[in-house]
PDB file of C-alpha atoms in Angstrom:
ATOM      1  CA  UNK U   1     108.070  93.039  86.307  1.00  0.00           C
ATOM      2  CA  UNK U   2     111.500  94.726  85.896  1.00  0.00           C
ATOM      3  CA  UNK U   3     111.145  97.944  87.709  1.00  0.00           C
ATOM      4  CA  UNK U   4     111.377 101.790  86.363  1.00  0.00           C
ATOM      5  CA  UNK U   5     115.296 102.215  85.134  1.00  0.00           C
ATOM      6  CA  UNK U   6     117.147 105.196  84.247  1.00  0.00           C
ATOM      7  CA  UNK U   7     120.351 105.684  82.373  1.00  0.00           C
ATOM      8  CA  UNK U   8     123.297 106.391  83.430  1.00  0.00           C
ATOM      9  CA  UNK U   9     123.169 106.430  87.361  1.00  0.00           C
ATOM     10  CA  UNK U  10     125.856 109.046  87.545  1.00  0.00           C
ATOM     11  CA  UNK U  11     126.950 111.911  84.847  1.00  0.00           C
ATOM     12  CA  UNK U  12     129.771 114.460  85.125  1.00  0.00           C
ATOM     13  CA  UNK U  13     129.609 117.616  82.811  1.00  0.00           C
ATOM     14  CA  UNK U  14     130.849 120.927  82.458  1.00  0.00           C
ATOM     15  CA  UNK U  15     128.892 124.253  82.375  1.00  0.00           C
ATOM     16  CA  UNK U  16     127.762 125.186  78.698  1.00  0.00           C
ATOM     17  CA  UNK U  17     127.349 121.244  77.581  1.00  0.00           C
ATOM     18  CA  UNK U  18     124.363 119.248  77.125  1.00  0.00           C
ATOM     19  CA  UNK U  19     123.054 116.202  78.507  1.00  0.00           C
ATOM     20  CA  UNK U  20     120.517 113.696  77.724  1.00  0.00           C
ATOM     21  CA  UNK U  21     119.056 111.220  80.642  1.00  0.00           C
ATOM     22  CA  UNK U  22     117.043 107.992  79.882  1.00  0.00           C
ATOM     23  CA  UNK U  23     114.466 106.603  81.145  1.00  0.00           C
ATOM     24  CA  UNK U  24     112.362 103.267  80.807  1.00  0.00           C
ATOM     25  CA  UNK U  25     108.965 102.722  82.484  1.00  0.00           C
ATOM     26  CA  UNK U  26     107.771  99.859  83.910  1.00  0.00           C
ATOM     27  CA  UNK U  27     106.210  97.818  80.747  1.00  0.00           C
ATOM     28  CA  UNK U  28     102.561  98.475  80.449  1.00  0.00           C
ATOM     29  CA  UNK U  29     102.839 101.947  81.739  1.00  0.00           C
ATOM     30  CA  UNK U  30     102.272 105.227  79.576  1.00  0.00           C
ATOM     31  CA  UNK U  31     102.871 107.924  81.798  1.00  0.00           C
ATOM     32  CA  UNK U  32     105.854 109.360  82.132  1.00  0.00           C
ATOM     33  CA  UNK U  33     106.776 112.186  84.891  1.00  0.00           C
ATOM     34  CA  UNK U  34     110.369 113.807  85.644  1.00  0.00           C
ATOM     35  CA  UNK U  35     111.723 115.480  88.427  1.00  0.00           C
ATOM     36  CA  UNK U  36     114.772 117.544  90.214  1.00  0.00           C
ATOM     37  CA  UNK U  37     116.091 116.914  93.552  1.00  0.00           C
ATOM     38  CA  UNK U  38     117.954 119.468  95.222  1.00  0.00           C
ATOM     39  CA  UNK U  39     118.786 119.726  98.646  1.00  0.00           C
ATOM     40  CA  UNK U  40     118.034 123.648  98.963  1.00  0.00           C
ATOM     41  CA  UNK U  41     114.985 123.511  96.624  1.00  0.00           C
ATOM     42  CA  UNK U  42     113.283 119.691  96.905  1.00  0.00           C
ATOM     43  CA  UNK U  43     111.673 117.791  94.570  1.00  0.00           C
ATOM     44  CA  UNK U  44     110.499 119.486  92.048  1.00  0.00           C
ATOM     45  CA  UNK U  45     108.034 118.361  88.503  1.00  0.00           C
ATOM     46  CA  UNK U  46     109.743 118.758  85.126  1.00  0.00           C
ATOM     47  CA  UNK U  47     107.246 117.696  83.142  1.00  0.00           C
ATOM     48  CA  UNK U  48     104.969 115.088  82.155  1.00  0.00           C
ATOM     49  CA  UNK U  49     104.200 112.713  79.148  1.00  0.00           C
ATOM     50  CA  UNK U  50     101.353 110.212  78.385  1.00  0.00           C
ATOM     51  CA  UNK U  51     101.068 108.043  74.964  1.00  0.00           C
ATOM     52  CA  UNK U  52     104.229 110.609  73.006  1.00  0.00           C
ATOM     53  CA  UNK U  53     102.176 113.686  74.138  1.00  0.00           C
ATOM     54  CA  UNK U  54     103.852 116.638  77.010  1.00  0.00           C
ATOM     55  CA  UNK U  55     100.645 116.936  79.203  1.00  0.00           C
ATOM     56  CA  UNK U  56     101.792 118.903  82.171  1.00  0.00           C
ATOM     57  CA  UNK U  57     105.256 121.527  82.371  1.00  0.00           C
ATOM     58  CA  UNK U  58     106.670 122.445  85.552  1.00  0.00           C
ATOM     59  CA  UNK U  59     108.238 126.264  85.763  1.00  0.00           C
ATOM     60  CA  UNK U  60     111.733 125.413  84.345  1.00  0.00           C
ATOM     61  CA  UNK U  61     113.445 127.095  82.026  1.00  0.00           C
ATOM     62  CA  UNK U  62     112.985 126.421  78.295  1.00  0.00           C
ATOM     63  CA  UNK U  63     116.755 124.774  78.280  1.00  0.00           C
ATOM     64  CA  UNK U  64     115.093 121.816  79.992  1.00  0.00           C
ATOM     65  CA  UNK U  65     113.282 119.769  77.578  1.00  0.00           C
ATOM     66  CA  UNK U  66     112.040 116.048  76.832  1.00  0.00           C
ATOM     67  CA  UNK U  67     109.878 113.465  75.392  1.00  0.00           C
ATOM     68  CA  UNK U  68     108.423 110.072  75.006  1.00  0.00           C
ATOM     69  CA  UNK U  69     108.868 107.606  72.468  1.00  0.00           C
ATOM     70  CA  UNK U  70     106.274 105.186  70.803  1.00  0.00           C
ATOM     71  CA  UNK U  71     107.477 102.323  73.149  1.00  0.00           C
ATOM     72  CA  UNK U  72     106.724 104.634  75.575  1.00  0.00           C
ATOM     73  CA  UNK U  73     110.201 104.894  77.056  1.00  0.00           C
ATOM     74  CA  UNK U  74     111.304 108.681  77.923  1.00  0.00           C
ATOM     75  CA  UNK U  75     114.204 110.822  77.441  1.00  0.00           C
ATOM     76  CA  UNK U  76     114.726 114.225  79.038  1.00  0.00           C
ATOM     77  CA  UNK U  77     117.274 117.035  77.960  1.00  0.00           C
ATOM     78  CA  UNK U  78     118.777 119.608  79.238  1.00  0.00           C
ATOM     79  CA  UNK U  79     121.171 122.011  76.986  1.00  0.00           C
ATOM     80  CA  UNK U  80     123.930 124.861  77.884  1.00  0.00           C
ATOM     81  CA  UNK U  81     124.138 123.489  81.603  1.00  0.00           C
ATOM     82  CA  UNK U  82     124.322 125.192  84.550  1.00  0.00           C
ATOM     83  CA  UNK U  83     126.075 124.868  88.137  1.00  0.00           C
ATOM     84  CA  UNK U  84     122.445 124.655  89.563  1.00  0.00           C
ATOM     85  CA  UNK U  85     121.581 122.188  87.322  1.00  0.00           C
ATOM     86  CA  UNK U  86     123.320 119.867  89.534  1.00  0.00           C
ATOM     87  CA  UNK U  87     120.756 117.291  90.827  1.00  0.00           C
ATOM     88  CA  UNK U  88     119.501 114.171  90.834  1.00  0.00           C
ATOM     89  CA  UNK U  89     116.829 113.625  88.132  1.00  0.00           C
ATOM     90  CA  UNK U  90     114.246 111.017  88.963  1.00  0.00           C
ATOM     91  CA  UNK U  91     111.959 109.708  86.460  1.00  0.00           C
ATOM     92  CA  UNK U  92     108.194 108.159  87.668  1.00  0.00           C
ATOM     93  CA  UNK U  93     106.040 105.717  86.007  1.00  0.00           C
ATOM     94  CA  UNK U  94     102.156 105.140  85.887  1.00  0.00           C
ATOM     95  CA  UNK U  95      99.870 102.850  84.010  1.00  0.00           C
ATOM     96  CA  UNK U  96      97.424 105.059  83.228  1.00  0.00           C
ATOM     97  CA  UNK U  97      97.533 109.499  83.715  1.00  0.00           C
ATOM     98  CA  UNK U  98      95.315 110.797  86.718  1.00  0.00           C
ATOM     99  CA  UNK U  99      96.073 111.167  89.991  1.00  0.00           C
ATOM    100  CA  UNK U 100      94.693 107.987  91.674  1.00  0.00           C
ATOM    101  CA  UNK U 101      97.440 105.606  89.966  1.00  0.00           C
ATOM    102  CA  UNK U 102     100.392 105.123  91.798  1.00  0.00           C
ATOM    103  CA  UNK U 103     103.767 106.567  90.220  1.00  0.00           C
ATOM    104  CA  UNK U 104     106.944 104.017  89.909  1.00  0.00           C
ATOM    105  CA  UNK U 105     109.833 106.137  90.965  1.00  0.00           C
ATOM    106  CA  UNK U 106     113.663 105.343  89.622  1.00  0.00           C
ATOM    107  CA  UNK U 107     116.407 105.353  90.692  1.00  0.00           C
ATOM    108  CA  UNK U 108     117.360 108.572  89.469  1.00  0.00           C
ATOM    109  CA  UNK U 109     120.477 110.250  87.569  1.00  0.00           C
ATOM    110  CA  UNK U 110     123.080 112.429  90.006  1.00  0.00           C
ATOM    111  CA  UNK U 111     124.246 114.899  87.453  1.00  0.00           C
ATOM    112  CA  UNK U 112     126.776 117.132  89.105  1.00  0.00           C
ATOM    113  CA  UNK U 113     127.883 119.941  86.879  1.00  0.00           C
ATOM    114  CA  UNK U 114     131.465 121.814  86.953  1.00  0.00           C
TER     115      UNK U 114
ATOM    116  CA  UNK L   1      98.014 126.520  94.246  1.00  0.00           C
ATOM    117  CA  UNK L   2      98.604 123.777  95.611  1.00  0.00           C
ATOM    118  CA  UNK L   3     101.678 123.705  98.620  1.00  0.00           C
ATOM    119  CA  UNK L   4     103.070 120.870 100.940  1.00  0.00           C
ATOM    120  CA  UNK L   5     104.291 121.408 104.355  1.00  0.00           C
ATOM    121  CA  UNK L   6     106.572 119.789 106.549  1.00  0.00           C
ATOM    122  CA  UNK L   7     106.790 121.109 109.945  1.00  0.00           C
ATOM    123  CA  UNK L   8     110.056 118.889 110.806  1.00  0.00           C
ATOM    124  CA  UNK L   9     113.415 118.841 108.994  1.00  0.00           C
ATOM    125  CA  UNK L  10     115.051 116.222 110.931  1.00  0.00           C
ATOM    126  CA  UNK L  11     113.398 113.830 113.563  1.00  0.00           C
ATOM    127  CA  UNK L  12     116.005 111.577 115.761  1.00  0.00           C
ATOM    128  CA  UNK L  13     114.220 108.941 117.795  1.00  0.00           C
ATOM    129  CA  UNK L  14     115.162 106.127 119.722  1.00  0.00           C
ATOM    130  CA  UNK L  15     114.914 102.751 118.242  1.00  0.00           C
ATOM    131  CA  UNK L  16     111.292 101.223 119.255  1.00  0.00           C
ATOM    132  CA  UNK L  17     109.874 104.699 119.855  1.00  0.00           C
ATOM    133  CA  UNK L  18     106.811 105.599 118.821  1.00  0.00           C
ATOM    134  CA  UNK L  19     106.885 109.081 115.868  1.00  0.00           C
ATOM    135  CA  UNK L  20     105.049 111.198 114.096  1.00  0.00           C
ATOM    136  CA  UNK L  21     106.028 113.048 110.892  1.00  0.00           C
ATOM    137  CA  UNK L  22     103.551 115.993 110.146  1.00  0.00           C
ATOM    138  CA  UNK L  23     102.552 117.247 106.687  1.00  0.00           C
ATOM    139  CA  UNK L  24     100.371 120.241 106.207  1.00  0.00           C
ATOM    140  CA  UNK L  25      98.738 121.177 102.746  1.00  0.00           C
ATOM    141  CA  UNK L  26      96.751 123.489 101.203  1.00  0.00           C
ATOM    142  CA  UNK L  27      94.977 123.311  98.214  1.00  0.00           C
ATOM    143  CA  UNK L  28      91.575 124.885  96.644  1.00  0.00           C
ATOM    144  CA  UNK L  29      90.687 121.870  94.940  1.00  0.00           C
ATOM    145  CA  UNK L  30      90.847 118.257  95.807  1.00  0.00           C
ATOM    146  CA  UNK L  31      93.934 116.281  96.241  1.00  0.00           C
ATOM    147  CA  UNK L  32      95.258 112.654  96.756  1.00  0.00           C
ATOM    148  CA  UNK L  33      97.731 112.438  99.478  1.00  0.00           C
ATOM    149  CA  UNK L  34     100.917 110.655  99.689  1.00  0.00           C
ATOM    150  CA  UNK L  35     104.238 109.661 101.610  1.00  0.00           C
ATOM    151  CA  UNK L  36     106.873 108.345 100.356  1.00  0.00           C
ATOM    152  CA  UNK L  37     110.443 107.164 101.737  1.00  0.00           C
ATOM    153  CA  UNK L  38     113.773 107.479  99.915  1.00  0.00           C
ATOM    154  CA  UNK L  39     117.092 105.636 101.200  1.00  0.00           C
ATOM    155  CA  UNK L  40     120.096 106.907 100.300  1.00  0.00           C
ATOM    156  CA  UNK L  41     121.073 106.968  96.671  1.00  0.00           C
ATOM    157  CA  UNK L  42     117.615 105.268  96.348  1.00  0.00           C
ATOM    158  CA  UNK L  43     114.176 106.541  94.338  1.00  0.00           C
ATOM    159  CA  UNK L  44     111.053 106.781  95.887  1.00  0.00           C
ATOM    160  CA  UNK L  45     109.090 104.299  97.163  1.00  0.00           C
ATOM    161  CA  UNK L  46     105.720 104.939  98.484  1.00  0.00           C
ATOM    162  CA  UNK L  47     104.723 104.262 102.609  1.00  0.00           C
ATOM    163  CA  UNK L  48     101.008 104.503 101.591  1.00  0.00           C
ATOM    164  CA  UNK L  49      98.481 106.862 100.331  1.00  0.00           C
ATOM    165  CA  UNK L  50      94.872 108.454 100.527  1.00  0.00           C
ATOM    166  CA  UNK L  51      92.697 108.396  97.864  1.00  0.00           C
ATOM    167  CA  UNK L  52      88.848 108.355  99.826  1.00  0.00           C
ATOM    168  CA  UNK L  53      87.147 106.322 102.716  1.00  0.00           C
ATOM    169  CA  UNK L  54      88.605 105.944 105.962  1.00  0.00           C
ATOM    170  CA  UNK L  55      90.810 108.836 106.660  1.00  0.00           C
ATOM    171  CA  UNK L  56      93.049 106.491 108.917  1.00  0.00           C
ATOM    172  CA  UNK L  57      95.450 104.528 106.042  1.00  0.00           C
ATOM    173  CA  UNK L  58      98.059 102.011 106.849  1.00  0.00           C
ATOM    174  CA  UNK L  59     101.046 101.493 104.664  1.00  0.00           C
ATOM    175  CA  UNK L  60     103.929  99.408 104.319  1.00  0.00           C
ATOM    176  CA  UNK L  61     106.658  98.996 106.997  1.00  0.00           C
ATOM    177  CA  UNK L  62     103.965  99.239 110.048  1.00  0.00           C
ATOM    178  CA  UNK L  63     103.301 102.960 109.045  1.00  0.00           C
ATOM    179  CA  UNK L  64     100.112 104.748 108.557  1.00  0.00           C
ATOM    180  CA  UNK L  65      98.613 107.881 108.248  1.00  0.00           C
ATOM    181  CA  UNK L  66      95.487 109.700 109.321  1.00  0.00           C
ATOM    182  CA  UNK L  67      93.645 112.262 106.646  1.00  0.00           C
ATOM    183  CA  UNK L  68      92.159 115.365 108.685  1.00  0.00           C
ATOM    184  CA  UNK L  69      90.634 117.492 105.986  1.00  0.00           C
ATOM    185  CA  UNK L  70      89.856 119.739 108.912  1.00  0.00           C
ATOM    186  CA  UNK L  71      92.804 120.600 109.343  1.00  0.00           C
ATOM    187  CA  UNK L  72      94.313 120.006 106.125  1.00  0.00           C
ATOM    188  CA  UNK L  73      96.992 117.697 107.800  1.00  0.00           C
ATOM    189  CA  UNK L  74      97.985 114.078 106.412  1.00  0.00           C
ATOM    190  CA  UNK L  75     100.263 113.071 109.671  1.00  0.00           C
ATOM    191  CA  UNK L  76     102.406 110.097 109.446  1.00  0.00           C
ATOM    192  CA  UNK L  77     103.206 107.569 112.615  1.00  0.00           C
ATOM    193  CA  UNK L  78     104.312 104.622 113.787  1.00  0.00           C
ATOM    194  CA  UNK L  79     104.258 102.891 116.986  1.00  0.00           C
ATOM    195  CA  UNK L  80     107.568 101.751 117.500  1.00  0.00           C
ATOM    196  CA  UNK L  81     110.505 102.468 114.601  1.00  0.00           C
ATOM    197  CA  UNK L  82     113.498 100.305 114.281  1.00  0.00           C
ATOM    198  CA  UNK L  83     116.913 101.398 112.752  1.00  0.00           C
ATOM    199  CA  UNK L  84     116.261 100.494 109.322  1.00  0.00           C
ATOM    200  CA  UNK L  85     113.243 103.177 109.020  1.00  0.00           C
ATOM    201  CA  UNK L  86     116.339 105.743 109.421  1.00  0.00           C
ATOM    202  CA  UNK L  87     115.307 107.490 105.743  1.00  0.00           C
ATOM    203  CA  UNK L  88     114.210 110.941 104.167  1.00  0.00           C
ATOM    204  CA  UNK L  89     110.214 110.863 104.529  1.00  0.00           C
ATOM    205  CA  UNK L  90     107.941 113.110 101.585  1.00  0.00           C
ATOM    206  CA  UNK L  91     104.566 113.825 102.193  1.00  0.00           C
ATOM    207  CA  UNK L  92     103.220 114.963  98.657  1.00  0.00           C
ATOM    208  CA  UNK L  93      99.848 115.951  97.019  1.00  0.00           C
ATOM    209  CA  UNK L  94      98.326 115.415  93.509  1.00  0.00           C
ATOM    210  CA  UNK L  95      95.599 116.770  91.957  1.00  0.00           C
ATOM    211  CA  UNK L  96      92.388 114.495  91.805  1.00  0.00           C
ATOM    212  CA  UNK L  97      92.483 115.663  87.800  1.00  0.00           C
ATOM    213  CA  UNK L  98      96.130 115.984  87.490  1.00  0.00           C
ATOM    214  CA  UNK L  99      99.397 113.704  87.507  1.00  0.00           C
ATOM    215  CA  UNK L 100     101.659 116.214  89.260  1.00  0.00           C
ATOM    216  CA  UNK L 101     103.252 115.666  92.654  1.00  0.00           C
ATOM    217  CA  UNK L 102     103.720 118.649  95.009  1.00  0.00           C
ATOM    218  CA  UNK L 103     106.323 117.666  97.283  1.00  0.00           C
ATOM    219  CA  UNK L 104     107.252 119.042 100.930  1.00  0.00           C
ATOM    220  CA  UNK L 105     110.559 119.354 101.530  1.00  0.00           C
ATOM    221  CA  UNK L 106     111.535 116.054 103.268  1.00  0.00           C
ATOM    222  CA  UNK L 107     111.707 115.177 106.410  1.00  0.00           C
ATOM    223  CA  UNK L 108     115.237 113.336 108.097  1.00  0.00           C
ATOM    224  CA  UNK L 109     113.970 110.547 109.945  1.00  0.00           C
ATOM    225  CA  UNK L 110     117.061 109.322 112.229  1.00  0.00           C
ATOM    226  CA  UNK L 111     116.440 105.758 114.087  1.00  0.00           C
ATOM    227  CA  UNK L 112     119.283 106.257 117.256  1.00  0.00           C
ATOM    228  CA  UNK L 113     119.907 102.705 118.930  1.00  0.00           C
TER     229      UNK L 113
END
């Protein structure tokens, strides 16, 4: 099985755009999680979908947004960016939602913002 | 709420050296526990993890991990660590009911030959 994959790899914007990151699970799987690397702040959970529904929101600002198609493939947004925005965004896969199935991480999107 | 600790930033060791990377949590409820590795400009990739059972767990890449609920600690070792274990280590927690990683902050693991 092809593994999770996220689209593009790499993204350069300016402060005030928007951007939209892709992301395709690993076929089977429903669950859909997103998250922010930082180096001063970690890895830290966006949000959450399972079968086109949000189930879970991390404490981000409303300008971060997403959500899941039928296919079950996953696209998250962010709008009016930020310097801090800067990150790499990496997407997670599961088969199923609860915490005893393992999550397929990407490879991630480095967005750097100017 | 639900927080992740780890005690160590950045861990050099000498290649074939046993080490240990500590993770503290704390939690009111119950949680799975997890490590995961990350090489550069990689994802995730998870070590191993604790659901229930024996509180010792071994992973992949000769690592494992022992669960003390006691002490709320989900250490991770290995015996003897070569240079291709050099890699940013997470410990992180989910909720038995949930599907939301708490992450620590990473921990630098740097394999000196």
């Amino acid at each position: 099985k092809a593994g999770v994959t996220q689209t593009p790899r790499y993204l350069i914007k300016t402060r005030g755009q928007q951007v939209t990151l892709s992301c395709s699970p690993i076929s089977g799987h429903r669950s859909v999680s997103w998250y922010q690397q930082t180096p001063g702040q970690g890895l830290q959970f966006l949000f959450e979908y399972f079968s086109e529904t949000q189930r879970n929101k991390g404490n981000f600002p409303g300008r971060f947004s997403g959500r899941q198609f039928s296919n079950s493939r996953s696209e998250m947004n962010v709008s009016t960016l930020e310097l801090g925005d800067s990150a790499l965004y990496l997407c997670a896969s599961s088969p199923l939602a609860g915490g005893d199935n393992e999550q397929f991480f990407g490879p991630g999107t480095r967005l750097t913002v100017l | 709420a639900q927080s992740v600790t780890q005690l160590d930033s950045q861990v050099p060791v000498f290649e074939e050296a046993p080490v240990e990377l500590r993770c503290n949590y704390s939690s009111s409820v119950s949680v799975y526990l997890f490590w995961y590795v990350q090489y550069p400009n990689q994802g995730l990739q998870l070590l191993l993890k604790y659901l229930s059972g024996s509180t010792l767990v071994k992973g992949i890449n000769g690592f494992e991990a022992e669960f003390n609920k006691s002490q709320t600690s989900f250490h991770l070792r290995k015996p003897s660590v070569h240079i291709s274990d050099t890699a940013e280590y997470f410990c992180a927690v989910i909720l038995i009911t949930g599907n939301q990683f708490y992450f620590g902050t990473g921990t630098s693991l740097t394999v000196i030959p």
